Coordinates of C-alpha atoms and ligand atoms in Angstrom, one line a residue:
M1 CA 37.7 -85.2 -5.5
K2 CA 34.4 -85.9 -3.8
K3 CA 33.5 -83.1 -1.3
V4 CA 32.2 -83.8 2.2
K5 CA 28.7 -82.5 2.7
A6 CA 28.0 -80.6 5.9
A7 CA 25.2 -78.6 7.6
I8 CA 25.2 -75.9 10.2
I9 CA 22.4 -75.8 12.8
G10 CA 22.2 -72.3 14.3
A11 CA 23.8 -69.8 11.9
G12 CA 24.3 -67.0 14.4
F13 CA 27.6 -65.5 15.4
I14 CA 29.7 -68.7 15.7
G15 CA 27.6 -70.6 13.0
K16 CA 28.6 -68.0 10.4
A17 CA 32.3 -68.3 11.6
H18 CA 32.1 -72.1 11.1
I19 CA 30.8 -71.6 7.6
E20 CA 33.6 -69.2 6.7
A21 CA 36.3 -71.5 8.2
V22 CA 34.9 -74.6 6.5
R23 CA 34.8 -72.9 3.2
R24 CA 38.4 -72.1 3.4
L25 CA 39.3 -75.8 3.3
G26 CA 37.9 -76.2 -0.2
Y27 CA 36.9 -79.9 0.2
V28 CA 33.7 -79.4 2.2
D29 CA 30.4 -78.1 1.0
I30 CA 27.9 -76.5 3.4
V31 CA 24.7 -77.9 1.8
A32 CA 22.1 -76.9 4.5
I33 CA 21.3 -74.6 7.3
G34 CA 19.0 -75.3 10.2
Q35 CA 17.3 -72.5 12.1
S36 CA 14.3 -72.3 14.3
G37 CA 11.6 -71.6 11.8
Q38 CA 11.4 -72.1 8.0
E39 CA 11.3 -68.4 7.1
K40 CA 14.4 -67.6 9.1
A41 CA 16.2 -70.7 7.7
E42 CA 15.5 -69.6 4.2
K43 CA 16.6 -66.0 4.8
Y44 CA 20.0 -67.2 6.3
A45 CA 20.5 -69.8 3.5
R46 CA 19.9 -67.1 0.9
E47 CA 22.2 -64.6 2.5
L48 CA 25.0 -67.2 3.0
G49 CA 24.7 -68.9 -0.4
V50 CA 23.6 -72.3 1.1
P51 CA 21.3 -74.4 -1.1
K52 CA 19.0 -76.0 1.5
A53 CA 17.1 -74.5 4.5
Y54 CA 15.4 -76.4 7.3
G55 CA 13.2 -74.8 9.9
N56 CA 13.3 -77.9 12.1
Y57 CA 16.6 -79.7 12.9
I58 CA 15.0 -83.2 12.8
D59 CA 14.1 -82.7 9.2
L60 CA 17.7 -81.6 8.5
L61 CA 19.0 -84.7 10.3
R62 CA 16.8 -86.9 8.0
D63 CA 18.5 -85.5 4.9
E64 CA 20.7 -88.3 3.7
E65 CA 23.1 -86.1 1.7
I66 CA 24.4 -84.5 5.0
E67 CA 27.4 -86.3 6.4
V68 CA 28.5 -83.8 9.1
V69 CA 26.6 -81.5 11.4
H70 CA 27.9 -78.5 13.2
N71 CA 25.8 -77.7 16.2
C72 CA 26.1 -73.9 16.7
T73 CA 22.9 -73.4 18.7
P74 CA 22.6 -71.8 22.2
N75 CA 23.8 -74.0 25.0
H76 CA 20.4 -75.4 26.1
L77 CA 20.0 -77.1 22.6
H78 CA 23.4 -78.8 22.6
Y79 CA 22.4 -82.0 24.4
E80 CA 19.2 -82.8 22.4
I81 CA 20.6 -81.8 19.0
N82 CA 23.9 -83.6 19.6
K83 CA 22.1 -86.7 20.8
Q84 CA 19.8 -86.7 17.8
T85 CA 22.7 -86.1 15.4
L86 CA 24.5 -89.1 16.7
L87 CA 21.3 -91.2 16.6
H88 CA 20.9 -90.2 13.0
G89 CA 24.4 -91.5 12.2
K90 CA 26.1 -88.2 11.3
H91 CA 29.5 -86.9 12.3
L92 CA 29.3 -84.0 14.8
L93 CA 31.2 -80.9 15.7
S94 CA 29.5 -79.3 18.7
E95 CA 30.0 -75.9 20.1
K96 CA 31.0 -75.5 23.7
P97 CA 30.0 -76.1 26.4
L98 CA 29.1 -79.7 25.4
T99 CA 25.8 -79.6 27.5
L100 CA 24.2 -77.8 30.4
T101 CA 25.0 -80.5 33.0
S102 CA 27.7 -83.1 33.5
E103 CA 25.1 -85.9 33.5
E104 CA 24.1 -84.9 30.0
A105 CA 27.7 -84.7 29.0
K106 CA 28.5 -88.1 30.3
E107 CA 25.5 -89.6 28.4
L108 CA 26.7 -88.0 25.1
Y109 CA 30.3 -89.1 25.7
L110 CA 29.2 -92.7 26.2
L111 CA 26.9 -92.6 23.2
A112 CA 29.6 -91.2 21.0
K113 CA 32.0 -93.9 22.2
Q114 CA 29.6 -96.6 20.9
T115 CA 29.7 -95.2 17.4
A116 CA 32.4 -94.9 14.8
L117 CA 31.3 -91.3 14.2
I118 CA 33.9 -88.4 14.4
T119 CA 32.8 -86.1 17.2
G120 CA 34.6 -83.0 18.4
I121 CA 34.0 -79.8 20.4
N122 CA 35.1 -76.3 19.2
F123 CA 37.6 -75.4 21.9
N124 CA 39.4 -73.5 19.2
Y125 CA 42.1 -71.9 21.3
R126 CA 44.0 -75.2 21.0
Q127 CA 44.5 -74.4 17.4
F128 CA 46.8 -71.3 17.7
P129 CA 50.3 -72.1 16.6
M130 CA 51.8 -70.5 19.7
V131 CA 49.6 -72.6 21.9
Q132 CA 50.9 -75.7 20.1
H133 CA 54.4 -74.3 20.7
F134 CA 53.6 -73.7 24.4
K135 CA 52.3 -77.3 24.8
S136 CA 55.5 -78.7 23.2
M137 CA 57.6 -76.6 25.5
V138 CA 55.9 -78.2 28.5
K139 CA 56.2 -81.6 27.0
D140 CA 60.0 -81.1 26.3
H141 CA 60.5 -79.9 29.9
D142 CA 61.8 -76.5 28.7
L143 CA 60.1 -74.9 31.7
G144 CA 61.1 -77.7 34.1
H145 CA 58.5 -79.0 36.6
I146 CA 55.3 -76.9 36.4
N147 CA 54.8 -75.4 39.8
L148 CA 52.2 -72.6 39.3
V149 CA 49.5 -72.0 36.7
R150 CA 47.8 -68.7 36.3
G151 CA 45.1 -67.8 33.8
S152 CA 42.3 -65.4 33.0
Y153 CA 39.6 -64.8 30.5
L154 CA 38.3 -61.2 30.8
Q155 CA 35.7 -59.4 28.7
D156 CA 33.7 -56.2 28.9
W157 CA 30.6 -56.8 26.7
L158 CA 28.3 -57.2 29.7
L159 CA 29.6 -54.3 31.7
Y160 CA 26.4 -52.2 31.7
E161 CA 23.0 -53.0 33.1
T162 CA 21.5 -52.6 29.6
D163 CA 23.7 -55.4 28.2
Y164 CA 21.6 -58.5 27.8
N165 CA 21.9 -61.8 26.0
W166 CA 20.4 -65.3 26.1
R167 CA 23.5 -66.4 28.1
M168 CA 22.1 -64.5 31.1
E169 CA 19.2 -66.9 31.4
P170 CA 19.9 -70.3 33.1
E171 CA 17.3 -72.1 30.9
Y172 CA 19.3 -71.1 27.8
G173 CA 22.8 -70.6 29.1
G174 CA 22.9 -73.1 32.0
P175 CA 23.5 -72.7 35.7
T176 CA 26.7 -70.8 35.3
R177 CA 27.5 -68.0 32.8
A178 CA 31.1 -66.6 32.9
I179 CA 32.3 -70.0 34.0
S180 CA 30.7 -72.1 31.3
D181 CA 30.9 -69.5 28.5
I182 CA 34.5 -68.4 28.8
G183 CA 35.8 -70.4 31.8
S184 CA 35.2 -73.6 29.7
H185 CA 37.7 -72.3 27.1
L186 CA 40.2 -71.4 29.8
F187 CA 40.1 -74.7 31.7
D188 CA 40.3 -76.6 28.4
L189 CA 43.3 -74.6 27.3
V190 CA 45.1 -75.0 30.7
Q191 CA 44.6 -78.8 30.8
Y192 CA 45.5 -79.1 27.1
V193 CA 48.8 -77.1 27.3
T194 CA 50.0 -78.5 30.6
Q195 CA 48.5 -82.0 30.1
L196 CA 47.7 -81.8 33.8
K197 CA 44.3 -82.4 35.4
I198 CA 42.5 -80.1 37.8
V199 CA 41.7 -82.2 40.8
E200 CA 40.4 -79.7 43.4
V201 CA 38.9 -76.2 43.3
L202 CA 38.0 -73.4 45.7
A203 CA 35.8 -70.9 44.0
D204 CA 34.2 -67.5 44.5
T205 CA 31.6 -65.9 42.2
A206 CA 29.9 -62.6 42.0
I207 CA 26.9 -61.2 40.2
V208 CA 28.4 -57.7 39.8
I209 CA 25.3 -56.3 38.2
P210 CA 22.3 -57.8 40.1
K211 CA 19.6 -56.3 37.9
R212 CA 19.6 -55.8 34.2
Y213 CA 17.3 -54.5 31.5
R214 CA 15.8 -57.4 29.6
P215 CA 14.1 -56.8 26.3
T216 CA 10.4 -57.9 26.6
Q217 CA 10.1 -59.1 23.0
G218 CA 11.5 -62.3 21.5
T219 CA 11.2 -65.8 22.8
D220 CA 14.1 -67.2 20.6
P221 CA 17.1 -66.6 22.8
S222 CA 19.1 -65.3 19.9
Q223 CA 16.5 -62.6 19.4
I224 CA 17.2 -60.8 22.7
T225 CA 18.6 -57.9 20.8
N226 CA 15.5 -55.8 20.5
F227 CA 15.5 -53.0 23.0
D228 CA 12.1 -51.5 22.1
G229 CA 10.6 -52.7 25.4
L230 CA 12.7 -53.3 28.5
E231 CA 12.0 -54.8 31.9
L232 CA 14.3 -54.7 34.9
V233 CA 15.0 -58.4 35.9
D234 CA 17.1 -60.1 38.5
V235 CA 20.3 -61.6 37.2
K236 CA 20.7 -65.3 38.2
T237 CA 24.2 -66.1 36.9
E238 CA 27.7 -64.9 37.7
D239 CA 29.5 -62.0 35.9
Y240 CA 32.8 -63.0 37.6
C241 CA 34.5 -66.0 39.1
S242 CA 37.9 -66.6 40.6
V243 CA 39.1 -70.2 41.4
L244 CA 42.0 -71.5 43.3
V245 CA 43.0 -74.9 41.8
K246 CA 45.2 -77.9 42.6
F247 CA 46.5 -80.1 39.8
N248 CA 47.3 -83.8 39.8
N249 CA 51.1 -83.1 39.8
G250 CA 50.8 -81.0 43.0
A251 CA 51.0 -77.7 41.1
R252 CA 48.8 -74.8 42.3
G253 CA 46.8 -72.5 40.1
V254 CA 44.5 -69.4 40.1
F255 CA 42.1 -68.4 37.4
T256 CA 39.7 -65.5 36.9
V257 CA 36.9 -65.0 34.4
S258 CA 34.8 -61.9 34.1
Q259 CA 32.4 -60.4 31.5
V260 CA 32.4 -56.9 33.2
S261 CA 36.1 -55.9 33.0
A262 CA 36.2 -52.6 31.0
G263 CA 38.7 -52.5 28.2
K264 CA 39.2 -56.3 28.2
K265 CA 37.7 -57.7 25.0
N266 CA 38.8 -61.4 24.7
A267 CA 41.7 -61.2 27.2
L268 CA 42.5 -64.9 27.5
E269 CA 45.9 -65.4 29.1
L270 CA 47.9 -68.4 30.3
H271 CA 51.0 -68.1 32.4
L272 CA 53.0 -71.1 33.6
D273 CA 55.8 -70.9 36.2
G274 CA 58.2 -73.8 36.0
S275 CA 61.3 -74.8 38.0
R276 CA 63.5 -73.6 35.1
A277 CA 61.6 -70.9 33.3
S278 CA 58.2 -69.3 32.9
G279 CA 56.0 -69.1 29.8
S280 CA 53.2 -66.6 29.0
W281 CA 50.7 -66.5 26.1
K282 CA 47.9 -63.9 25.4
Q283 CA 45.2 -64.5 22.9
E284 CA 45.0 -60.9 22.0
E285 CA 48.7 -61.0 21.0
P286 CA 48.6 -64.5 19.7
F287 CA 51.8 -64.4 17.6
K288 CA 54.2 -64.4 20.4
L289 CA 55.1 -66.3 23.5
L290 CA 57.2 -64.9 26.3
K291 CA 59.8 -66.9 28.2
G292 CA 61.3 -65.7 31.5
Y293 CA 64.4 -66.8 33.4
R294 CA 65.8 -65.9 36.8
D295 CA 69.4 -65.4 35.7
R296 CA 69.3 -64.3 32.1
P297 CA 67.2 -62.0 29.9
G298 CA 63.8 -63.2 28.8
E299 CA 63.0 -64.3 25.3
T300 CA 60.1 -63.7 22.9
V301 CA 59.4 -66.6 20.6
L302 CA 57.5 -65.4 17.4
R303 CA 55.1 -67.3 15.2
D304 CA 57.8 -68.0 12.7
P305 CA 58.5 -71.3 11.1
N306 CA 62.2 -70.9 12.1
Q307 CA 61.3 -70.2 15.8
V308 CA 58.5 -72.6 16.7
K309 CA 58.7 -76.3 17.6
R310 CA 58.0 -78.9 14.9
E311 CA 54.6 -79.7 16.3
A312 CA 53.4 -76.1 15.8
L313 CA 54.3 -76.0 12.1
P314 CA 51.0 -77.5 10.7
F315 CA 49.2 -74.7 12.6
L316 CA 50.8 -71.8 10.8
H317 CA 50.3 -71.0 7.2
Y318 CA 51.6 -67.5 6.4
P319 CA 55.0 -65.8 6.8
S320 CA 55.6 -64.3 10.2
G321 CA 54.5 -60.7 10.5
H322 CA 51.3 -61.5 8.4
E323 CA 49.4 -62.3 11.5
E324 CA 47.0 -65.2 11.9
G325 CA 44.4 -65.0 14.7
W326 CA 41.1 -66.2 15.9
T327 CA 39.5 -66.9 12.5
D328 CA 42.6 -68.8 11.5
S329 CA 42.3 -70.9 14.7
L330 CA 38.8 -71.9 13.4
K331 CA 40.2 -72.8 10.0
N332 CA 42.8 -75.0 11.8
M333 CA 40.0 -76.5 13.8
M334 CA 38.0 -77.4 10.7
Q335 CA 41.1 -78.8 9.0
H336 CA 42.1 -81.1 11.8
Y337 CA 38.5 -82.2 12.4
Y338 CA 37.7 -82.9 8.7
Q339 CA 41.0 -84.7 8.1
A340 CA 39.8 -87.4 10.5
I341 CA 36.6 -87.8 8.4
L342 CA 38.4 -87.8 5.1
K343 CA 41.1 -90.2 6.1
N344 CA 39.0 -92.3 8.4
E345 CA 41.6 -91.7 11.1
T346 CA 41.4 -90.8 14.8
L347 CA 41.2 -87.1 15.6
F348 CA 44.3 -84.9 15.9
D349 CA 44.8 -84.2 19.6
S350 CA 44.2 -80.5 18.9
V351 CA 40.5 -81.3 18.5
A352 CA 38.7 -81.6 21.9
T353 CA 36.8 -84.8 22.3
F354 CA 33.5 -85.4 24.0
R355 CA 35.5 -86.9 26.8
D356 CA 37.3 -83.5 27.2
G357 CA 33.9 -81.7 27.1
Y358 CA 32.6 -84.0 29.8
E359 CA 35.7 -83.3 31.9
I360 CA 35.0 -79.5 31.6
M361 CA 31.5 -80.0 32.8
V362 CA 32.7 -82.0 35.8
I363 CA 35.0 -79.0 36.7
N364 CA 32.0 -76.7 36.2
D365 CA 30.0 -78.8 38.7
A366 CA 32.8 -78.8 41.3
I367 CA 33.0 -75.0 41.0
I368 CA 29.3 -74.7 41.6
R369 CA 29.6 -77.0 44.7
S370 CA 32.6 -75.0 46.0
V371 CA 30.7 -71.7 45.7
R372 CA 27.8 -73.2 47.7
S373 CA 30.0 -75.0 50.3
G374 CA 32.6 -72.3 50.7
T375 CA 35.3 -75.0 50.8
W376 CA 37.6 -77.0 48.5
E377 CA 35.8 -79.5 46.4
K378 CA 37.5 -82.5 44.8
I379 CA 37.1 -83.5 41.2
E380 CA 37.1 -87.2 40.4
L381 CA 39.3 -88.0 37.5
L382 CA 37.4 -89.8 34.7
P383 CA 38.5 -93.4 34.3
Ligands
LIG1 N1 34.1 -71.5 20.2 C1 33.9 -70.2 20.4 O1 34.9 -69.4 20.4 C2 32.5 -69.7 20.5 C3 32.3 -68.3 20.3 C4 30.9 -67.9 20.4 C5 29.9 -68.8 20.7 N2 30.2 -70.1 21.0 C6 29.1 -71.0 21.3 O2 28.3 -71.2 20.2 C7 26.9 -71.3 20.6 C8 26.1 -70.2 19.9 O3 26.6 -68.9 20.3 P1 26.4 -67.6 19.4 O4 27.1 -66.6 20.1 O5 26.7 -68.0 18.0 O6 24.8 -67.4 19.6 P2 23.8 -66.6 18.6 O7 22.6 -66.3 19.4 O8 24.6 -65.6 17.8 O9 23.4 -67.8 17.5 C9 22.6 -68.9 17.8 C10 21.8 -69.3 16.6 O10 21.1 -70.5 16.9 C11 19.8 -70.3 16.3 N3 18.8 -71.2 17.0 C12 18.1 -70.9 18.1 N4 17.3 -72.0 18.4 C13 17.4 -72.8 17.3 C14 16.8 -74.1 17.0 N5 15.9 -74.6 17.8 N6 17.2 -74.7 15.9 C15 18.1 -74.1 15.0 N7 18.7 -73.0 15.3 C16 18.4 -72.3 16.5 C17 19.5 -68.8 16.5 O11 18.4 -68.4 15.7 C18 20.8 -68.2 16.1 O12 20.9 -68.1 14.7 C19 26.9 -71.2 22.1 O13 26.8 -72.5 22.7 C20 28.3 -70.6 22.5 O14 28.8 -71.0 23.7 C21 31.5 -70.5 20.9

């Protein structure tokens, strides 16, 4: 069987996770790595057992052997690298958020639409079996009419004033931080599971730590890990945001994201309150989904082929009790993305499209407007 040839641009934290997940498929070869600088590219390629190394992504895109590109670079490079990848005729799996602005996202969405290339965004929480089960429960009206939607994504890795990362800097991370970094996952998950659209937002943000110690060395945003020299700088993006939300079916919602909540690691949670029952899923305990009723005891549905809905079956691979988690969601992501390339078919709906990524950026914009205006801001649904 001929293997698909892929390349990773930006082999940092998530780039390495892409490589591992892709290799688990068995029918895709990672043939090249792109990094900023030849020396670094060669070092990463050597360490990761990848044959080719490119210090400049344009040279990588000119390599005719490469069919698929994974863009795993920091946010500020998503637009340009994604655009050039499409213009060079390669399939593209981009990291989130799709771009820094909704204007850029719209341009990429329209550009991708004009091609036959397979494009996707790594909103990988869609790929958990119990998320698929949750989505099917909503579709089958097990919860009744969805009245209320509550969600949060809380972390603590930026709790101290000595915590620093390229995500802090608007030129690398974008005008928002907690909202675009983890809120983008939450909003995508909410809209995907409920199949509802967020149409209005009222948001409040806070820079909880207004000054942080930034390392003085390293211009590559990924190199802001060297604490030899430190300077105290103003923080320009939010550590925290809460948003009240209205959905297109009249449901109301409330969402909180934070990167300064001690003890919370990747506490992504989604709770739906319907007219018949409620449902709750937590990413840190991904193998179960809780259902609640007013007049009978609640239920716990386990990640077990005998308990989940048919639609969730392709997302679980091991017997229940042998848990599958975040890295398995990435494997599912790659499986569903690459199946579309192999079979020349449309994408599974579990893979977020550039349209979905554009929608998330439009929500991001409305949140920024609401924080500035102090009032509800409407979101225009995409045609
Ligand atoms: N889907 C997820 O769950 C998830 C998780 C983490 C990160 N992400 C996203 O992935 C992206 C990368 O995040 P990360 O945490 O891996 O960051 P990182 O800093 O660990 O890695 C970024 C990599 O890109 C490289 N790079 C920088 N400039 C480059 C250039 N010009 N050409 C090629 N490579 C370049 C860096 O050297 C580094 O290796 C971000 O957009 C982030 O939002 C997604």
